Coordinates of C-alpha atoms and ligand atoms in Angstrom, one line a residue:
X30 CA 27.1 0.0 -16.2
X31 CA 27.7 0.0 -12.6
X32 CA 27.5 2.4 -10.0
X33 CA 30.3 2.2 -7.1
X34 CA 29.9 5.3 -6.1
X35 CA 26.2 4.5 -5.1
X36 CA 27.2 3.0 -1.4
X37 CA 23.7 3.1 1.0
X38 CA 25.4 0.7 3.8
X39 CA 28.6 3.4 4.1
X40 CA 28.1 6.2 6.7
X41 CA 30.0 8.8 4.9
X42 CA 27.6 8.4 2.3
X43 CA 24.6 8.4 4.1
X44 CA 26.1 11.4 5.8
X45 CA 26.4 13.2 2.4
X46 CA 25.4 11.5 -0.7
X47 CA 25.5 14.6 -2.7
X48 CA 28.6 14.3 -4.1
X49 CA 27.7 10.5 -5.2
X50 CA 24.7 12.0 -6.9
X51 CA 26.4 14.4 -8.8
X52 CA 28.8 11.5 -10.5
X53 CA 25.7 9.0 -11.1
X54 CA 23.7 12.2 -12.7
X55 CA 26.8 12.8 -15.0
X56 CA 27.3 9.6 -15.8
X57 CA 24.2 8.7 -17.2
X58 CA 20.1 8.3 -16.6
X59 CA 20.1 5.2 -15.5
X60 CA 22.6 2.4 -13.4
X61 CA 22.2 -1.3 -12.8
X62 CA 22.9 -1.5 -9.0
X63 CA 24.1 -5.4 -8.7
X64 CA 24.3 -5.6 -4.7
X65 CA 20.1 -4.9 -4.7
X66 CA 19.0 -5.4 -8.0
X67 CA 17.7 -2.3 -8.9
X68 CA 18.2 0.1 -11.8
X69 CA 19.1 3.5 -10.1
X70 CA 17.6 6.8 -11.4
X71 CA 19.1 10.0 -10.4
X72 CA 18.1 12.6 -12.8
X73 CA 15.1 15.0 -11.7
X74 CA 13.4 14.9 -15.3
X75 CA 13.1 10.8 -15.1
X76 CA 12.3 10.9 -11.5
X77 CA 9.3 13.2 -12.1
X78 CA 7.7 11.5 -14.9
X79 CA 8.2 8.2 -13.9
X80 CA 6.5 8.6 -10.5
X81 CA 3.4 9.6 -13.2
X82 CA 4.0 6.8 -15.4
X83 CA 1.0 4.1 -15.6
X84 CA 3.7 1.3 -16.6
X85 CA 5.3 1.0 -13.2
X86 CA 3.7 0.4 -9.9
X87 CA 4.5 -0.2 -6.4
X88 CA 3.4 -3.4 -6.5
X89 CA 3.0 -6.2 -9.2
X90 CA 0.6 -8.6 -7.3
X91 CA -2.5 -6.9 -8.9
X92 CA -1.4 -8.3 -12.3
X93 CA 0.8 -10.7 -11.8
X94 CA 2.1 -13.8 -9.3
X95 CA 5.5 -13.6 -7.5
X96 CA 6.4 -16.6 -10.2
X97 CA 4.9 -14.8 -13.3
X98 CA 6.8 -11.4 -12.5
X99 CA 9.9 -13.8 -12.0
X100 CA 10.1 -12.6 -8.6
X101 CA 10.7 -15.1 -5.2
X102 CA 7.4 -14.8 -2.9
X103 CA 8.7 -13.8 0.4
X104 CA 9.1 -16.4 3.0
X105 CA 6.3 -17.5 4.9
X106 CA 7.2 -16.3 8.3
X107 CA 7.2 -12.6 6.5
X108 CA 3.5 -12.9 6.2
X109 CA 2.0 -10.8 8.9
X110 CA 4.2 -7.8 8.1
X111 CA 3.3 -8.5 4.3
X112 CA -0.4 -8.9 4.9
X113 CA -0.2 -5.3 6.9
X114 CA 2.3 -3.6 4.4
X115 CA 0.4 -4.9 0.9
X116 CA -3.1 -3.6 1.6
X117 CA -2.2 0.1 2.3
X118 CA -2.7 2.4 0.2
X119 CA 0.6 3.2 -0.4
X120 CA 1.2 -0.4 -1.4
X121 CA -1.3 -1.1 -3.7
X122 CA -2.2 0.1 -7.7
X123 CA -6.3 0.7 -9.4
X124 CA -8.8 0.1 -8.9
X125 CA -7.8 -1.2 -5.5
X126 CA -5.9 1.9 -4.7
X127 CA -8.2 4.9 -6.5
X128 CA -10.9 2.8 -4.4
X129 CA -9.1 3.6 -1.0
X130 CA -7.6 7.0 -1.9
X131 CA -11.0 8.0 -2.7
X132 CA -12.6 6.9 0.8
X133 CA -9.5 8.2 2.8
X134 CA -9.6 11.3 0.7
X135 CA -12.9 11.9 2.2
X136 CA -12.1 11.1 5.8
X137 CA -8.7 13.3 5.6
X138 CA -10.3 17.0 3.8
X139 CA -8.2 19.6 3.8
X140 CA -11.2 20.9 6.4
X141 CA -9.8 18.2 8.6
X142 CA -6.3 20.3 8.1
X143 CA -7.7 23.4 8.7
X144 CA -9.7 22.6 11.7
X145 CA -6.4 21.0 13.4
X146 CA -4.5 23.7 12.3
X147 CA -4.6 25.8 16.1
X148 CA -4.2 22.3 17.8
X149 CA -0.9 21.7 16.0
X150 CA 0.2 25.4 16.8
X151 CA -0.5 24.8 20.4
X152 CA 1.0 21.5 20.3
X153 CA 4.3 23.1 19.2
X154 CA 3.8 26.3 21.7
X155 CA 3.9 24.0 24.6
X156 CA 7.0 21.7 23.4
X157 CA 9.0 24.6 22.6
X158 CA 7.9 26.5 25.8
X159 CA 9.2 23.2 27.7
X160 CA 12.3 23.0 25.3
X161 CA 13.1 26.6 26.2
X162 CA 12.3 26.0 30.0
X163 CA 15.1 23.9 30.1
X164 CA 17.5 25.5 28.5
X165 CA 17.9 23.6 25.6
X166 CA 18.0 19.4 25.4
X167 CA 17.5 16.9 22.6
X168 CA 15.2 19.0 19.7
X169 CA 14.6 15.4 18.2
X170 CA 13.1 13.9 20.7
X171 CA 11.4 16.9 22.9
X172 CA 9.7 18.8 19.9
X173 CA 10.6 17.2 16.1
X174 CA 9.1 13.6 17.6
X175 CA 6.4 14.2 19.8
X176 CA 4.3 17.1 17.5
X177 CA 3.8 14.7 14.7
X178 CA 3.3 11.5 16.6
X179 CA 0.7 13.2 18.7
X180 CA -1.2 15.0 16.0
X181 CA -1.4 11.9 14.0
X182 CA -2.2 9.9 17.2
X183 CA -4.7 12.6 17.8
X184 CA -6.2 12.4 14.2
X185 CA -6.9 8.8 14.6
X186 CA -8.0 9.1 18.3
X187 CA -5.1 7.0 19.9
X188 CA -5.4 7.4 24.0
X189 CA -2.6 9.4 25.1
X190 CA -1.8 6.5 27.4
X191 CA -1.3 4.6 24.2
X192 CA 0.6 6.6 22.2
X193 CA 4.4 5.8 23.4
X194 CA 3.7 2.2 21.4
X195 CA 3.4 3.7 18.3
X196 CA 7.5 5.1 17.9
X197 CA 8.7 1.5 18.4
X198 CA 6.3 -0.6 16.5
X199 CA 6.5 2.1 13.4
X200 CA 10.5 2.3 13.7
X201 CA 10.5 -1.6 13.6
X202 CA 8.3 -1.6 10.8
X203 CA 9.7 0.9 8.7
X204 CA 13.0 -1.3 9.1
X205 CA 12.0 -3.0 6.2
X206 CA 11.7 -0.1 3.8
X207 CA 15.8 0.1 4.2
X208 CA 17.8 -2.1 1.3
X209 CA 18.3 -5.7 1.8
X210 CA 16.6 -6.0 5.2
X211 CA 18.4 -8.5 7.3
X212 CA 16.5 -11.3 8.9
X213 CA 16.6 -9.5 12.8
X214 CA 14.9 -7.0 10.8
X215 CA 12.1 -8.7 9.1
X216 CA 11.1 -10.8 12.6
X217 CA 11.5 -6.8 14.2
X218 CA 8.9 -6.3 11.7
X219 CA 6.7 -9.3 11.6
X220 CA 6.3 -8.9 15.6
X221 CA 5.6 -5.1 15.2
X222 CA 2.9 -6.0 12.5
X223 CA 1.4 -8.8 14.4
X224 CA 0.8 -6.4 17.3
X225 CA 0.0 -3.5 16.1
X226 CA -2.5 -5.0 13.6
X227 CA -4.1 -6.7 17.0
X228 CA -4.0 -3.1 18.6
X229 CA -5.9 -1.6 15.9
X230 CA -8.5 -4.1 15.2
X231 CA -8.6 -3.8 18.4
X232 CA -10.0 0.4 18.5
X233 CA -11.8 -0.6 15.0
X234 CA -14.3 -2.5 16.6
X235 CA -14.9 -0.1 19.7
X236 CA -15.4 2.2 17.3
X237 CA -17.8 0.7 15.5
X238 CA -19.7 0.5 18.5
X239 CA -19.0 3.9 19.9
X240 CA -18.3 6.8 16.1
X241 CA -16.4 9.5 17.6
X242 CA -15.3 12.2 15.3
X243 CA -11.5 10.8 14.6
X244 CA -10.3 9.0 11.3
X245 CA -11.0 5.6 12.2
X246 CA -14.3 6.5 12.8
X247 CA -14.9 8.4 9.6
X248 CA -12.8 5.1 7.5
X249 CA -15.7 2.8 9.6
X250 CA -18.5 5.1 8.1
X251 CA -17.3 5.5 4.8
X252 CA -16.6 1.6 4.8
X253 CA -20.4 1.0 6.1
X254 CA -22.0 3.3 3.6
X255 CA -21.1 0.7 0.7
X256 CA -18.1 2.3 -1.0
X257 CA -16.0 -1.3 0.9
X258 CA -12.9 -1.0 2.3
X259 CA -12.5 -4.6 4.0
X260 CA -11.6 -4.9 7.3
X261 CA -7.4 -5.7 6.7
X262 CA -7.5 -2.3 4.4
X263 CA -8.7 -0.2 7.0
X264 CA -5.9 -1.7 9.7
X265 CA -3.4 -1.6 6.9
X266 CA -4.6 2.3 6.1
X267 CA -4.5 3.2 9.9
X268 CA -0.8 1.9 10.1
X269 CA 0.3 3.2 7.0
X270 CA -1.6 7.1 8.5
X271 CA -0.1 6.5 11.5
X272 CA 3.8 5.6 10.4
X273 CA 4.1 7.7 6.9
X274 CA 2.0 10.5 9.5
X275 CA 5.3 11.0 11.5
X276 CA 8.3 9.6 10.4
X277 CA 9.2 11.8 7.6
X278 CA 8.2 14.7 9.6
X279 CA 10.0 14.0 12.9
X280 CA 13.3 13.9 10.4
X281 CA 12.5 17.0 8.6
X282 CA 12.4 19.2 11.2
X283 CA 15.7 17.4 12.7
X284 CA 17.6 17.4 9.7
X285 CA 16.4 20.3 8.4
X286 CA 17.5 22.5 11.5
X287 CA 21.3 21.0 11.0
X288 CA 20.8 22.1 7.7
X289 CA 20.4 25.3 9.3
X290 CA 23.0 25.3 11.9
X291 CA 25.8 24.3 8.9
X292 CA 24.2 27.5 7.6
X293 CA 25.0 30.4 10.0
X294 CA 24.0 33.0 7.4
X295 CA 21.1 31.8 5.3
X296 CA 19.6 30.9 9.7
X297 CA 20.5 34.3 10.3
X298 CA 18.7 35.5 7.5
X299 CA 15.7 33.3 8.4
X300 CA 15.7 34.8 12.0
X301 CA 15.9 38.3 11.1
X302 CA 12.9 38.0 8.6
X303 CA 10.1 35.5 9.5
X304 CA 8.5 35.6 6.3
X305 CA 10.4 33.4 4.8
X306 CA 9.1 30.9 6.9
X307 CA 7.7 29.0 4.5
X308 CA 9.9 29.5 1.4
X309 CA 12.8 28.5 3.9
X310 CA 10.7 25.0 4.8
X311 CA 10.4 24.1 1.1
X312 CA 14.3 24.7 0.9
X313 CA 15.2 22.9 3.8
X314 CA 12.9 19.5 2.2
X315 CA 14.6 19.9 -1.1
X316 CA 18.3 20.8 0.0
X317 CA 18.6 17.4 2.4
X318 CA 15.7 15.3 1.4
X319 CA 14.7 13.1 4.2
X320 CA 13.1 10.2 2.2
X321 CA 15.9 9.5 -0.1
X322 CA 14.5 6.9 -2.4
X323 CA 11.3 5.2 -3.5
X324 CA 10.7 2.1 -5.4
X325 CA 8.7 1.0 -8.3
X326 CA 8.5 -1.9 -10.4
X327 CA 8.6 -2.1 -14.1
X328 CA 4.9 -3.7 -15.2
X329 CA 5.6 -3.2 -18.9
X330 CA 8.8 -2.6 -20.6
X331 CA 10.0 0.9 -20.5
X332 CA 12.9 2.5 -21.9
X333 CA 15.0 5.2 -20.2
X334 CA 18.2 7.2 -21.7
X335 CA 18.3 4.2 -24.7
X336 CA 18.5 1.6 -21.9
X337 CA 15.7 -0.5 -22.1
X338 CA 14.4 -1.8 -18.7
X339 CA 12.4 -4.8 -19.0
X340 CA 9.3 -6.0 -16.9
X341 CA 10.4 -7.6 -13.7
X342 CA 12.9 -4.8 -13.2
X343 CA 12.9 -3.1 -10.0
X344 CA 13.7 0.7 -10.2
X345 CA 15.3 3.2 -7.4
X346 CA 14.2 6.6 -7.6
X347 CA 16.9 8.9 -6.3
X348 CA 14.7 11.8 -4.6
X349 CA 18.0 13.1 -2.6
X350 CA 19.6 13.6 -6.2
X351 CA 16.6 14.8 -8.1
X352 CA 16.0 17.0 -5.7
X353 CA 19.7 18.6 -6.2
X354 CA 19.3 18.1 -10.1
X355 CA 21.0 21.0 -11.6
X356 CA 19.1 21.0 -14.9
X357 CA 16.0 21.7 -12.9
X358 CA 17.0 24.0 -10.0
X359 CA 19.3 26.9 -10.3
X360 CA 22.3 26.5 -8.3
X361 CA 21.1 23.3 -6.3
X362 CA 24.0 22.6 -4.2
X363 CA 22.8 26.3 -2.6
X364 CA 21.2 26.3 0.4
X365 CA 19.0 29.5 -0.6
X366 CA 15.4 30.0 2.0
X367 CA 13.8 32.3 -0.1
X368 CA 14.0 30.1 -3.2
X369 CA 11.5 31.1 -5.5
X370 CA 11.0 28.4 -8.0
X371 CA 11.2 25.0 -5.6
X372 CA 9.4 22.2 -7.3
X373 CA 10.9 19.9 -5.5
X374 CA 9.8 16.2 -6.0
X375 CA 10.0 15.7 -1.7
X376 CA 6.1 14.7 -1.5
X377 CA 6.7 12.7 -4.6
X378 CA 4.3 12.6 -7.3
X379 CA 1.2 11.3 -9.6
X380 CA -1.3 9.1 -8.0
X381 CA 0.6 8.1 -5.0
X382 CA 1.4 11.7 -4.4
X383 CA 1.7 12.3 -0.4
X384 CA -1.5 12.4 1.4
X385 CA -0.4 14.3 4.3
X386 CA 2.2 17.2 2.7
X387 CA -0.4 19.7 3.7
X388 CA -1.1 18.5 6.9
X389 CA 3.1 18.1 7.1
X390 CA 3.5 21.9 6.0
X391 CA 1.4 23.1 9.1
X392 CA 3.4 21.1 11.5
X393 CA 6.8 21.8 9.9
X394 CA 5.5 25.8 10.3
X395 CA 4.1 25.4 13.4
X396 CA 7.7 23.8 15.0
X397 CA 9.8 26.0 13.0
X398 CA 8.2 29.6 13.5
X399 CA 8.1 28.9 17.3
X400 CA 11.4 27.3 17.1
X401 CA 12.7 30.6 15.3
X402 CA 10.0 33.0 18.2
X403 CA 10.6 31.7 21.3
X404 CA 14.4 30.3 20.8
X405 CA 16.3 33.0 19.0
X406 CA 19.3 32.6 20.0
X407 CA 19.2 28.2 19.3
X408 CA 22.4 26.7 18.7
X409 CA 24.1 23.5 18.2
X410 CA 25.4 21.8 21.4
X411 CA 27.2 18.5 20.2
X412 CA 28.0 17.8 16.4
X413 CA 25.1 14.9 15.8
X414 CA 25.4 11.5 14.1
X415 CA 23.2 9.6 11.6
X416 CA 21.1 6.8 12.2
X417 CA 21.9 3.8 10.1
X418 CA 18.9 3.5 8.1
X419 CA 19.5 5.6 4.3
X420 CA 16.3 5.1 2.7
X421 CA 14.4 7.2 5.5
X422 CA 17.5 9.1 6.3
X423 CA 17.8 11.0 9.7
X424 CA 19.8 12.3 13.2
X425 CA 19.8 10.1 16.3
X426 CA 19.6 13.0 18.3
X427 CA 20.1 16.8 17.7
X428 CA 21.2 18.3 21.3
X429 CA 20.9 22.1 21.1
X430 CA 21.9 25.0 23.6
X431 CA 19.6 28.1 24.1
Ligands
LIG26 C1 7.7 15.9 5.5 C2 6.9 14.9 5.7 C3 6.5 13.9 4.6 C4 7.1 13.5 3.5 C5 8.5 14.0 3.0 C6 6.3 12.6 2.8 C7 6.6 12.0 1.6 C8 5.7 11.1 0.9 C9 6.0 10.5 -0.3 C10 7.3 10.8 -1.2 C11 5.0 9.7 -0.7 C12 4.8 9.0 -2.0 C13 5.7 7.7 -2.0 C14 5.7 7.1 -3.4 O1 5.2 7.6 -4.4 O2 6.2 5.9 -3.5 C15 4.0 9.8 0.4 C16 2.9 9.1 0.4 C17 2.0 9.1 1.5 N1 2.1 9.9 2.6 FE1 3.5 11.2 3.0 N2 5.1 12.4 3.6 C18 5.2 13.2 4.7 C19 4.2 13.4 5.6 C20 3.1 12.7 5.7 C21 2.0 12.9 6.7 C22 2.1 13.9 7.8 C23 1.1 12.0 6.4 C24 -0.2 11.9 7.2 C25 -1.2 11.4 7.1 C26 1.4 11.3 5.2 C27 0.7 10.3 4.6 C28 1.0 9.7 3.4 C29 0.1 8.7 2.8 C30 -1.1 8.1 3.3 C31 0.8 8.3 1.6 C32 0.3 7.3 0.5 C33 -0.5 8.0 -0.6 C34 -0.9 7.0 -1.7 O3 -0.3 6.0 -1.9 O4 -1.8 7.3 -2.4 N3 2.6 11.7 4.8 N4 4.5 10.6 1.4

């Protein structure tokens, strides 16, 4: 089976790959994509279960070699970003990841959430206040950009002075999460790693001397109190906090205010009632999903629709299409705010399940609900275009008027 319709490097797809969905969906559970290798899963019931199932991973290396799983190691020049990427959290599989989920878990309470919560409100007052000063600009890069990059900057305790280096090296790096990477990429990435890896080891060690009450300071402590988390864990775990702490974010409100603007009605429904504030920013994640896909490799055989996909396999989990899966959500092509019943699978699921969606809800509330107080009247100014990238899917810009 193939799947032409499935085309991540074409902009009208990446510009609306909903229709593409709706064909791979019909056509079956699962599609041997030839141009990356991967079987493609676009159905919402697959999706969800195999995000819980123990017979994939997102990585192999803790039970097998490249050359066991059948796999080519990645060329040596890759190393740095590899070292960085492979011992996040997000990167790695028990005991090695229930070990650091554990320890980050403890740093990162929902406590810590709750006791940020009026920073992140004021945080958005003052961006929106500016926005509105002006009489309208770039929403992207004046409020959806700098509320999560400084909260997360701000969680970790990043100088202000520092925190313009954190965009570039995390764009660079999350080049390589896009499909077939090209080799500008990689060394984008490599240098990015090399760097920011420096920078943190870098604020580990000052901390060590001087324990403030950030992140890094409560990873040192939980590190130092026996429960290990090695020293290239810790700089992996910052990055991984720092990049997965804003990039989804910054395109979720972007996105999800097109979404809005394409909408007149359901927006004008939103503004007239308030409380649906947080019904309408559940929609808005489902309806145009701004992490599109996520990867997992088969560790055991598995079987899905009759099609048996062997070990070595490399699935594609379509979260943009499970997310618009009609044999889960009632009329999902609908853009509806006050949706009722919105399990959407945005956050993703089982043991790699987001870290930060409820620290993502209060910022996504805090920027929308001034957005929708102190701009009322917030409209488009220039039709806006999508960035390349389809994996991590969102606007260059998003210029409104007020
Ligand atoms: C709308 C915003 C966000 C979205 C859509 C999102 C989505 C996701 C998804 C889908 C995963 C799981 C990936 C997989 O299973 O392969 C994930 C993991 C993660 N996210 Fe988020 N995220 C968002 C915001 C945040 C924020 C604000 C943080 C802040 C700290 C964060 C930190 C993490 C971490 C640390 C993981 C790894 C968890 C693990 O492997 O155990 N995310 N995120």
């Amino acid at each position: 089976m193939d799947a032409p319709v499935f085309a991540p490097w074409s902009p009208a797809f990446t510009a609306d790959p909903y229709p593409a969905y709706a064909e791979l969906r019909d056509r079956g559970r699962v599609h041997w994509f030839e141009p990356t290798r991967q079987w493609l899963v676009p159905h919402y019931a697959d999706v969800a279960a195999l995000l819980r199932d123990r017979r994939l991973g997102r990585t192999y290396l803790h039970r097998f070699t490249h050359e066991e799983f059948g796999r080519t190691p990645p060329p040596p020049g890759h190393e740095p970003f590899h070292t960085l990427n492979d011992n996040g959290l997000l990167d790695l599989e028990a005991p090695d990841h229930t070990r650091i989920r554990r320890l980050v878990t403890k740093a990162f309470t929902p406590r810590t959430v709750q006791t940020l919560e009026p920073t992140v409100r004021r945080l958005a007052d003052e961006l929106v206040r500016e926005l509105v000063k002006n009489g309208g600009g770039d929403l992207l890069a004046e409020v959806a950009e700098p509320l999560p990059v400084a909260v997360i900057a701000e969680m970790l305790g990043i100088p202000e002075s520092d925190r313009g280096l954190l965009r570039p090296w995390s764009a660079d790096i999350c080049g390589m999460f896009e499909l077939n990477p090209s080799e500008e990429t990689a060394a984008r990435a490599v240098r990015a790693s090399v760097e920011f890896s420096a920078y943190l080891r870098e604020l580990i060690a000052e901390r060590r001397a001087r324990p403030g009450g950030d992140l890094v300071s409560a990873l040192i402590s939980a590190h130092d109190q026996g429960e290990r988390l090695s020293e290239q864990e810790m700089v992996s775990t910052c990055v991984l906090l720092l990049n997965a702490g804003h990039e989804a974010t910054v395109n979720t409100t972007a996105n999800g205010w097109w979404t809005l603007f394409r909408h007149p009605a359901e927006l004008a429904r939103l503004r007239a009632d308030h409380g649906l504030l947080s019904t309408a920013v559940e929609e808005l994640m489902r309806y145009d999903t701004p992490l599109q896909m996520f990867e997992r490799w088969v560790l055991d055989d598995i079987e899905i629709g009759g099609t048996v996909v062997p070990r070595g396999s490399e699935l594609a989990l379509l979260f943009g299409s499970a997310n618009r899966d009609p044999a889960r959500f009632e009329r999902p092509a609908e853009l509806d705010l006050g949706r009722a019943d919105n399990p959407h699978i945005t956050f993703g699921a089982g043991v790699h399940y987001c870290l930060g969606a409820p620290l993502a809800r209060v910022e996504l509330a805090a920027s929308f609900g001034e957005l929708l107080r102190q701009a009322p009247g917030m409209r488009l100014a220039a039709e806006p275009e999508w960035k390349p990238g389809y994996v991590i899917r969102g606007l260059r810009e998003l210029r409104v008027d007020l």
